[in-house]
Amino acid sequence: MTTQTGPLIQTQVPESFCNLATGQPSPRLLPMELLAYAASRRLRPDTDRLLLQYATCAGGEHFREGLAAFLTQEFQARVTADTLMISNGISGALAIIFGTFSGQNRLVVSEDPTYFLARDVFTSSGAEVVGVPVDAEGLQVEVLEHKLRHESLRPSMLYTIPTHQNPTSACMSEARRRRLIELAEEFNFLIIADEPYNFLAFNQEIIKPFAALDEGRGRVISLGSFSKLLGPALRLGWIHAAPHLIAKIAQHGVLSSGGGVNPVMAEIVLETLVDGSLSTHIKTLQQVLGTRRTVLVESLQKYIPEMQFVTPQGGYFLWAKLPEGIKALALWNTGQQHALSFMPGTRCALGGGHQDRARLSFSFYEADEIPERIQRFAKVIEAHRAQTT
Ligand SMILES: Cc1ncc(COP(=O)(O)O)c(C=O)c1O
């Protein structure tokens, strides 16, 4: 096997360093064999050369039909090809959607805490992002409603991670989702639902995309991604929304100039949708990540019993309340002196909050590596206490 590291990847984690912040799949979860086989079937010397031509803006019909069949089967809910288009991952979709729909109104409401890099995508596009708190049932819709009704909040978009949220792992209840759509209709904003973790559910039913509740109203755009299913380097995902919204997004200048995004990779991935190999791989991911989650929970209970958290039912992350009196950023600094890192809650905050929180990832280390790493974390907490008292 040839392993290339170094400049190839964004986040390097040396063997000696313990990085509990990394929200990436561990190397074992990146299915090179599956993709190599799919590529060898799809890209051959006698393959239609037009596969290398500029493609259609929304993605090839063949790919969209195959994706629709795959999503229908996995979600057990009908998804049709005219409600889907290809995207350059969720990150690319966010920029294109903001560019398409924000117009003069650059205000985006987001959950707080949230996926810190999505906030950066919005601000890089010139947005102002304001936060609404999250609890165990997801975004606190009644707080949003108060701001809309009584504080003249008028966003063009609301950004949410409704399922296995990053970082809290909360899943928004169906009642809140329905209420949010009503508010979007009344106050005229779009709901952008970032949903990369829906399939990574442990011992529970897979939650359907938020867009499945939209019923043609054109208020919800769900974003899916192959990053956490096959690999982030594919830069491939999908946008799921009412056909008239899809038609509008597909007119974005980047797509008409570029001929859609990533059509060759889409055709390769299509092979894995059609032959069932992605469905099988998803089952492996659920099992492996579910075990890692359980080991992380047990290790925290054993080595840092004062840490409080809700056990995640899916996704990549556990959102922990640090032991009394410890501030996340100060602890993070101590961690650096001991070759250990985690995501301080403040990094996921929209305005300086969550100082008593840490986001711990269970996607990156194998189950048998986790207990030792949590022991190291417990020692960092001890060292931090010794330094600060
Ligand atoms: C909530 C969320 N959205 C989007 C992304 C990035 O998705 P993509 O690789 O499809 O751009 C991540 C990656 O960690 C994420 O956690």
PDB file of N, CA, C and O and ligand atoms in Angstrom, residues 22-25 87-94 114-118 121 159-167 194-197 223-228 231-238 316-317 359, ligand 1:
ATOM      1  N   THR A  22     -10.208  16.769  15.796  1.00  0.00           N
ATOM      2  CA  THR A  22     -10.288  16.496  14.358  1.00  0.00           C
ATOM      3  C   THR A  22     -11.617  15.876  13.915  1.00  0.00           C
ATOM      4  O   THR A  22     -11.898  14.720  14.229  1.00  0.00           O
ATOM      5  N   GLY A  23     -12.389  16.647  13.162  1.00  0.00           N
ATOM      6  CA  GLY A  23     -13.678  16.152  12.666  1.00  0.00           C
ATOM      7  C   GLY A  23     -13.532  15.522  11.300  1.00  0.00           C
ATOM      8  O   GLY A  23     -14.215  15.896  10.358  1.00  0.00           O
ATOM      9  N   GLN A  24     -12.612  14.576  11.199  1.00  0.00           N
ATOM     10  CA  GLN A  24     -12.392  13.896   9.915  1.00  0.00           C
ATOM     11  C   GLN A  24     -12.537  12.399  10.118  1.00  0.00           C
ATOM     12  O   GLN A  24     -12.321  11.909  11.219  1.00  0.00           O
ATOM     13  N   PRO A  25     -12.833  11.662   9.041  1.00  0.00           N
ATOM     14  CA  PRO A  25     -12.836  10.206   9.188  1.00  0.00           C
ATOM     15  C   PRO A  25     -11.405   9.698   9.406  1.00  0.00           C
ATOM     16  O   PRO A  25     -10.463  10.271   8.846  1.00  0.00           O
ATOM     17  N   SER A  87     -23.499  19.226  -6.068  1.00  0.00           N
ATOM     18  CA  SER A  87     -22.778  20.371  -5.484  1.00  0.00           C
ATOM     19  C   SER A  87     -21.340  19.982  -5.193  1.00  0.00           C
ATOM     20  O   SER A  87     -20.991  18.812  -5.139  1.00  0.00           O
ATOM     21  N   ASN A  88     -20.561  21.033  -4.976  1.00  0.00           N
ATOM     22  CA  ASN A  88     -19.153  20.839  -4.647  1.00  0.00           C
ATOM     23  C   ASN A  88     -19.054  20.664  -3.128  1.00  0.00           C
ATOM     24  O   ASN A  88     -18.480  21.494  -2.422  1.00  0.00           O
ATOM     25  N   GLY A  89     -19.681  19.612  -2.617  1.00  0.00           N
ATOM     26  CA  GLY A  89     -19.768  19.420  -1.167  1.00  0.00           C
ATOM     27  C   GLY A  89     -20.732  20.438  -0.575  1.00  0.00           C
ATOM     28  O   GLY A  89     -21.297  21.283  -1.292  1.00  0.00           O
ATOM     29  N   ILE A  90     -20.922  20.352   0.729  1.00  0.00           N
ATOM     30  CA  ILE A  90     -21.830  21.294   1.392  1.00  0.00           C
ATOM     31  C   ILE A  90     -21.217  22.692   1.393  1.00  0.00           C
ATOM     32  O   ILE A  90     -21.909  23.691   1.193  1.00  0.00           O
ATOM     33  N   SER A  91     -19.901  22.756   1.564  1.00  0.00           N
ATOM     34  CA  SER A  91     -19.246  24.069   1.625  1.00  0.00           C
ATOM     35  C   SER A  91     -19.507  24.847   0.335  1.00  0.00           C
ATOM     36  O   SER A  91     -19.882  26.031   0.376  1.00  0.00           O
ATOM     37  N   GLY A  92     -19.330  24.176  -0.812  1.00  0.00           N
ATOM     38  CA  GLY A  92     -19.569  24.839  -2.099  1.00  0.00           C
ATOM     39  C   GLY A  92     -21.035  25.220  -2.258  1.00  0.00           C
ATOM     40  O   GLY A  92     -21.353  26.294  -2.774  1.00  0.00           O
ATOM     41  N   ALA A  93     -21.916  24.338  -1.791  1.00  0.00           N
ATOM     42  CA  ALA A  93     -23.358  24.616  -1.909  1.00  0.00           C
ATOM     43  C   ALA A  93     -23.726  25.864  -1.105  1.00  0.00           C
ATOM     44  O   ALA A  93     -24.519  26.693  -1.571  1.00  0.00           O
ATOM     45  N   LEU A  94     -23.147  26.011   0.089  1.00  0.00           N
ATOM     46  CA  LEU A  94     -23.501  27.170   0.928  1.00  0.00           C
ATOM     47  C   LEU A  94     -23.165  28.476   0.208  1.00  0.00           C
ATOM     48  O   LEU A  94     -23.970  29.417   0.189  1.00  0.00           O
ATOM     49  N   THR A 114     -22.378  26.393  16.501  1.00  0.00           N
ATOM     50  CA  THR A 114     -22.563  25.829  15.162  1.00  0.00           C
ATOM     51  C   THR A 114     -21.240  25.335  14.599  1.00  0.00           C
ATOM     52  O   THR A 114     -20.191  25.398  15.255  1.00  0.00           O
ATOM     53  N   TYR A 115     -21.320  24.841  13.355  1.00  0.00           N
ATOM     54  CA  TYR A 115     -20.122  24.406  12.624  1.00  0.00           C
ATOM     55  C   TYR A 115     -19.352  25.663  12.242  1.00  0.00           C
ATOM     56  O   TYR A 115     -19.807  26.442  11.401  1.00  0.00           O
ATOM     57  N   PHE A 116     -18.206  25.858  12.900  1.00  0.00           N
ATOM     58  CA  PHE A 116     -17.506  27.143  12.805  1.00  0.00           C
ATOM     59  C   PHE A 116     -17.099  27.495  11.376  1.00  0.00           C
ATOM     60  O   PHE A 116     -17.061  28.664  11.004  1.00  0.00           O
ATOM     61  N   LEU A 117     -16.823  26.496  10.534  1.00  0.00           N
ATOM     62  CA  LEU A 117     -16.363  26.813   9.176  1.00  0.00           C
ATOM     63  C   LEU A 117     -17.512  27.235   8.258  1.00  0.00           C
ATOM     64  O   LEU A 117     -17.289  27.944   7.281  1.00  0.00           O
ATOM     65  N   ALA A 118     -18.735  26.810   8.577  1.00  0.00           N
ATOM     66  CA  ALA A 118     -19.887  27.285   7.781  1.00  0.00           C
ATOM     67  C   ALA A 118     -20.057  28.779   8.024  1.00  0.00           C
ATOM     68  O   ALA A 118     -20.319  29.548   7.085  1.00  0.00           O
ATOM     69  N   VAL A 121     -17.790  30.433   5.762  1.00  0.00           N
ATOM     70  CA  VAL A 121     -18.245  30.480   4.355  1.00  0.00           C
ATOM     71  C   VAL A 121     -19.184  31.678   4.183  1.00  0.00           C
ATOM     72  O   VAL A 121     -19.065  32.453   3.234  1.00  0.00           O
ATOM     73  N   TYR A 159     -29.641  29.268   8.828  1.00  0.00           N
ATOM     74  CA  TYR A 159     -28.747  28.122   8.624  1.00  0.00           C
ATOM     75  C   TYR A 159     -28.857  27.201   9.835  1.00  0.00           C
ATOM     76  O   TYR A 159     -28.690  27.634  10.973  1.00  0.00           O
ATOM     77  N   THR A 160     -29.168  25.917   9.569  1.00  0.00           N
ATOM     78  CA  THR A 160     -29.296  24.962  10.666  1.00  0.00           C
ATOM     79  C   THR A 160     -28.620  23.637  10.304  1.00  0.00           C
ATOM     80  O   THR A 160     -28.538  23.281   9.129  1.00  0.00           O
ATOM     81  N   ILE A 161     -28.157  22.939  11.321  1.00  0.00           N
ATOM     82  CA  ILE A 161     -27.683  21.552  11.159  1.00  0.00           C
ATOM     83  C   ILE A 161     -28.678  20.729  11.970  1.00  0.00           C
ATOM     84  O   ILE A 161     -28.501  20.522  13.170  1.00  0.00           O
ATOM     85  N   PRO A 162     -29.783  20.294  11.345  1.00  0.00           N
ATOM     86  CA  PRO A 162     -30.901  19.783  12.139  1.00  0.00           C
ATOM     87  C   PRO A 162     -30.693  18.379  12.704  1.00  0.00           C
ATOM     88  O   PRO A 162     -31.372  17.996  13.651  1.00  0.00           O
ATOM     89  N   THR A 163     -29.760  17.621  12.127  1.00  0.00           N
ATOM     90  CA  THR A 163     -29.637  16.216  12.525  1.00  0.00           C
ATOM     91  C   THR A 163     -28.210  15.905  12.968  1.00  0.00           C
ATOM     92  O   THR A 163     -27.258  16.148  12.206  1.00  0.00           O
ATOM     93  N   HIS A 164     -28.056  15.372  14.201  1.00  0.00           N
ATOM     94  CA  HIS A 164     -26.728  15.085  14.783  1.00  0.00           C
ATOM     95  C   HIS A 164     -25.840  16.327  14.623  1.00  0.00           C
ATOM     96  O   HIS A 164     -24.772  16.296  14.003  1.00  0.00           O
ATOM     97  N   GLN A 165     -26.304  17.393  15.229  1.00  0.00           N
ATOM     98  CA  GLN A 165     -25.703  18.700  15.003  1.00  0.00           C
ATOM     99  C   GLN A 165     -24.212  18.723  15.361  1.00  0.00           C
ATOM    100  O   GLN A 165     -23.783  18.046  16.301  1.00  0.00           O
ATOM    101  N   ASN A 166     -23.470  19.499  14.624  1.00  0.00           N
ATOM    102  CA  ASN A 166     -22.084  19.810  14.933  1.00  0.00           C
ATOM    103  C   ASN A 166     -22.089  21.180  15.600  1.00  0.00           C
ATOM    104  O   ASN A 166     -22.470  22.149  14.941  1.00  0.00           O
ATOM    105  N   PRO A 167     -21.769  21.298  16.884  1.00  0.00           N
ATOM    106  CA  PRO A 167     -21.077  20.331  17.736  1.00  0.00           C
ATOM    107  C   PRO A 167     -21.958  19.585  18.748  1.00  0.00           C
ATOM    108  O   PRO A 167     -21.461  18.677  19.408  1.00  0.00           O
ATOM    109  N   ASP A 194     -28.115  21.954   6.728  1.00  0.00           N
ATOM    110  CA  ASP A 194     -26.827  21.312   6.456  1.00  0.00           C
ATOM    111  C   ASP A 194     -26.883  19.916   7.081  1.00  0.00           C
ATOM    112  O   ASP A 194     -26.908  19.771   8.298  1.00  0.00           O
ATOM    113  N   GLU A 195     -26.892  18.864   6.219  1.00  0.00           N
ATOM    114  CA  GLU A 195     -27.192  17.519   6.746  1.00  0.00           C
ATOM    115  C   GLU A 195     -26.178  16.444   6.316  1.00  0.00           C
ATOM    116  O   GLU A 195     -26.525  15.491   5.631  1.00  0.00           O
ATOM    117  N   PRO A 196     -24.919  16.589   6.774  1.00  0.00           N
ATOM    118  CA  PRO A 196     -23.934  15.568   6.362  1.00  0.00           C
ATOM    119  C   PRO A 196     -23.954  14.298   7.207  1.00  0.00           C
ATOM    120  O   PRO A 196     -23.332  13.307   6.840  1.00  0.00           O
ATOM    121  N   TYR A 197     -24.673  14.341   8.353  1.00  0.00           N
ATOM    122  CA  TYR A 197     -24.554  13.225   9.308  1.00  0.00           C
ATOM    123  C   TYR A 197     -25.800  12.339   9.399  1.00  0.00           C
ATOM    124  O   TYR A 197     -25.828  11.413  10.210  1.00  0.00           O
ATOM    125  N   LEU A 223     -28.950  20.082   2.341  1.00  0.00           N
ATOM    126  CA  LEU A 223     -27.646  19.838   1.718  1.00  0.00           C
ATOM    127  C   LEU A 223     -27.069  18.526   2.227  1.00  0.00           C
ATOM    128  O   LEU A 223     -26.959  18.315   3.437  1.00  0.00           O
ATOM    129  N   GLY A 224     -26.727  17.647   1.292  1.00  0.00           N
ATOM    130  CA  GLY A 224     -26.096  16.377   1.653  1.00  0.00           C
ATOM    131  C   GLY A 224     -24.676  16.347   1.117  1.00  0.00           C
ATOM    132  O   GLY A 224     -24.298  17.170   0.276  1.00  0.00           O
ATOM    133  N   SER A 225     -23.897  15.379   1.609  1.00  0.00           N
ATOM    134  CA  SER A 225     -22.486  15.327   1.199  1.00  0.00           C
ATOM    135  C   SER A 225     -21.967  13.897   1.214  1.00  0.00           C
ATOM    136  O   SER A 225     -22.372  13.092   2.064  1.00  0.00           O
ATOM    137  N   PHE A 226     -21.047  13.611   0.291  1.00  0.00           N
ATOM    138  CA  PHE A 226     -20.357  12.316   0.320  1.00  0.00           C
ATOM    139  C   PHE A 226     -19.085  12.387   1.166  1.00  0.00           C
ATOM    140  O   PHE A 226     -18.385  11.394   1.290  1.00  0.00           O
ATOM    141  N   SER A 227     -18.802  13.579   1.750  1.00  0.00           N
ATOM    142  CA  SER A 227     -17.540  13.736   2.507  1.00  0.00           C
ATOM    143  C   SER A 227     -17.430  12.759   3.659  1.00  0.00           C
ATOM    144  O   SER A 227     -16.368  12.201   3.904  1.00  0.00           O
ATOM    145  N   LYS A 228     -18.522  12.578   4.415  1.00  0.00           N
ATOM    146  CA  LYS A 228     -18.459  11.716   5.599  1.00  0.00           C
ATOM    147  C   LYS A 228     -18.879  10.285   5.272  1.00  0.00           C
ATOM    148  O   LYS A 228     -18.913   9.432   6.140  1.00  0.00           O
ATOM    149  N   GLY A 231     -15.499  10.179   1.422  1.00  0.00           N
ATOM    150  CA  GLY A 231     -14.239  10.878   1.641  1.00  0.00           C
ATOM    151  C   GLY A 231     -14.360  12.352   1.310  1.00  0.00           C
ATOM    152  O   GLY A 231     -14.920  12.697   0.255  1.00  0.00           O
ATOM    153  N   PRO A 232     -13.829  13.226   2.175  1.00  0.00           N
ATOM    154  CA  PRO A 232     -13.934  14.666   1.937  1.00  0.00           C
ATOM    155  C   PRO A 232     -13.257  15.118   0.645  1.00  0.00           C
ATOM    156  O   PRO A 232     -13.681  16.085   0.022  1.00  0.00           O
ATOM    157  N   ALA A 233     -12.221  14.389   0.200  1.00  0.00           N
ATOM    158  CA  ALA A 233     -11.479  14.841  -0.988  1.00  0.00           C
ATOM    159  C   ALA A 233     -12.284  14.683  -2.281  1.00  0.00           C
ATOM    160  O   ALA A 233     -11.904  15.237  -3.311  1.00  0.00           O
ATOM    161  N   LEU A 234     -13.410  13.975  -2.242  1.00  0.00           N
ATOM    162  CA  LEU A 234     -14.221  13.857  -3.455  1.00  0.00           C
ATOM    163  C   LEU A 234     -14.826  15.204  -3.843  1.00  0.00           C
ATOM    164  O   LEU A 234     -15.110  15.458  -5.001  1.00  0.00           O
ATOM    165  N   ARG A 235     -15.037  16.054  -2.822  1.00  0.00           N
ATOM    166  CA  ARG A 235     -15.715  17.351  -3.028  1.00  0.00           C
ATOM    167  C   ARG A 235     -17.014  17.153  -3.815  1.00  0.00           C
ATOM    168  O   ARG A 235     -17.234  17.745  -4.879  1.00  0.00           O
ATOM    169  N   LEU A 236     -17.844  16.312  -3.283  1.00  0.00           N
ATOM    170  CA  LEU A 236     -19.105  16.010  -3.963  1.00  0.00           C
ATOM    171  C   LEU A 236     -20.243  15.948  -2.950  1.00  0.00           C
ATOM    172  O   LEU A 236     -20.114  15.321  -1.893  1.00  0.00           O
ATOM    173  N   GLY A 237     -21.322  16.600  -3.295  1.00  0.00           N
ATOM    174  CA  GLY A 237     -22.510  16.559  -2.444  1.00  0.00           C
ATOM    175  C   GLY A 237     -23.732  16.850  -3.298  1.00  0.00           C
ATOM    176  O   GLY A 237     -23.657  16.840  -4.529  1.00  0.00           O
ATOM    177  N   TRP A 238     -24.854  17.109  -2.621  1.00  0.00           N
ATOM    178  CA  TRP A 238     -26.076  17.389  -3.378  1.00  0.00           C
ATOM    179  C   TRP A 238     -26.932  18.431  -2.654  1.00  0.00           C
ATOM    180  O   TRP A 238     -26.832  18.611  -1.441  1.00  0.00           O
ATOM    181  N   TYR A 316     -20.471  12.760  14.542  1.00  0.00           N
ATOM    182  CA  TYR A 316     -19.030  12.662  14.818  1.00  0.00           C
ATOM    183  C   TYR A 316     -18.645  13.173  16.212  1.00  0.00           C
ATOM    184  O   TYR A 316     -17.507  12.968  16.619  1.00  0.00           O
ATOM    185  N   PHE A 317     -19.555  13.915  16.889  1.00  0.00           N
ATOM    186  CA  PHE A 317     -19.078  14.732  18.015  1.00  0.00           C
ATOM    187  C   PHE A 317     -19.839  14.529  19.317  1.00  0.00           C
ATOM    188  O   PHE A 317     -21.037  14.246  19.312  1.00  0.00           O
ATOM    189  N   ARG A 359     -15.693  20.391  22.384  1.00  0.00           N
ATOM    190  CA  ARG A 359     -16.203  19.439  21.386  1.00  0.00           C
ATOM    191  C   ARG A 359     -15.153  18.354  21.200  1.00  0.00           C
ATOM    192  O   ARG A 359     -13.998  18.646  20.867  1.00  0.00           O
TER     193      ARG A 359
HETATM  194  C1  LIG B   1     -22.010  20.408   9.749  1.00  0.00           C
HETATM  195  C2  LIG B   1     -21.029  20.315   8.622  1.00  0.00           C
HETATM  196  N1  LIG B   1     -21.332  20.833   7.443  1.00  0.00           N
HETATM  197  C3  LIG B   1     -20.488  20.772   6.395  1.00  0.00           C
HETATM  198  C4  LIG B   1     -19.245  20.170   6.531  1.00  0.00           C
HETATM  199  C5  LIG B   1     -18.337  20.160   5.333  1.00  0.00           C
HETATM  200  O1  LIG B   1     -18.961  19.430   4.319  1.00  0.00           O
HETATM  201  P1  LIG B   1     -18.339  19.268   2.864  1.00  0.00           P
HETATM  202  O2  LIG B   1     -17.076  18.488   3.007  1.00  0.00           O
HETATM  203  O3  LIG B   1     -19.395  18.540   2.115  1.00  0.00           O
HETATM  204  O4  LIG B   1     -18.079  20.617   2.326  1.00  0.00           O
HETATM  205  C6  LIG B   1     -18.883  19.610   7.758  1.00  0.00           C
HETATM  206  C7  LIG B   1     -17.567  18.995   7.930  1.00  0.00           C
HETATM  207  O5  LIG B   1     -17.101  18.772   9.022  1.00  0.00           O
HETATM  208  C8  LIG B   1     -19.802  19.682   8.829  1.00  0.00           C
HETATM  209  O6  LIG B   1     -19.525  19.170  10.032  1.00  0.00           O
END
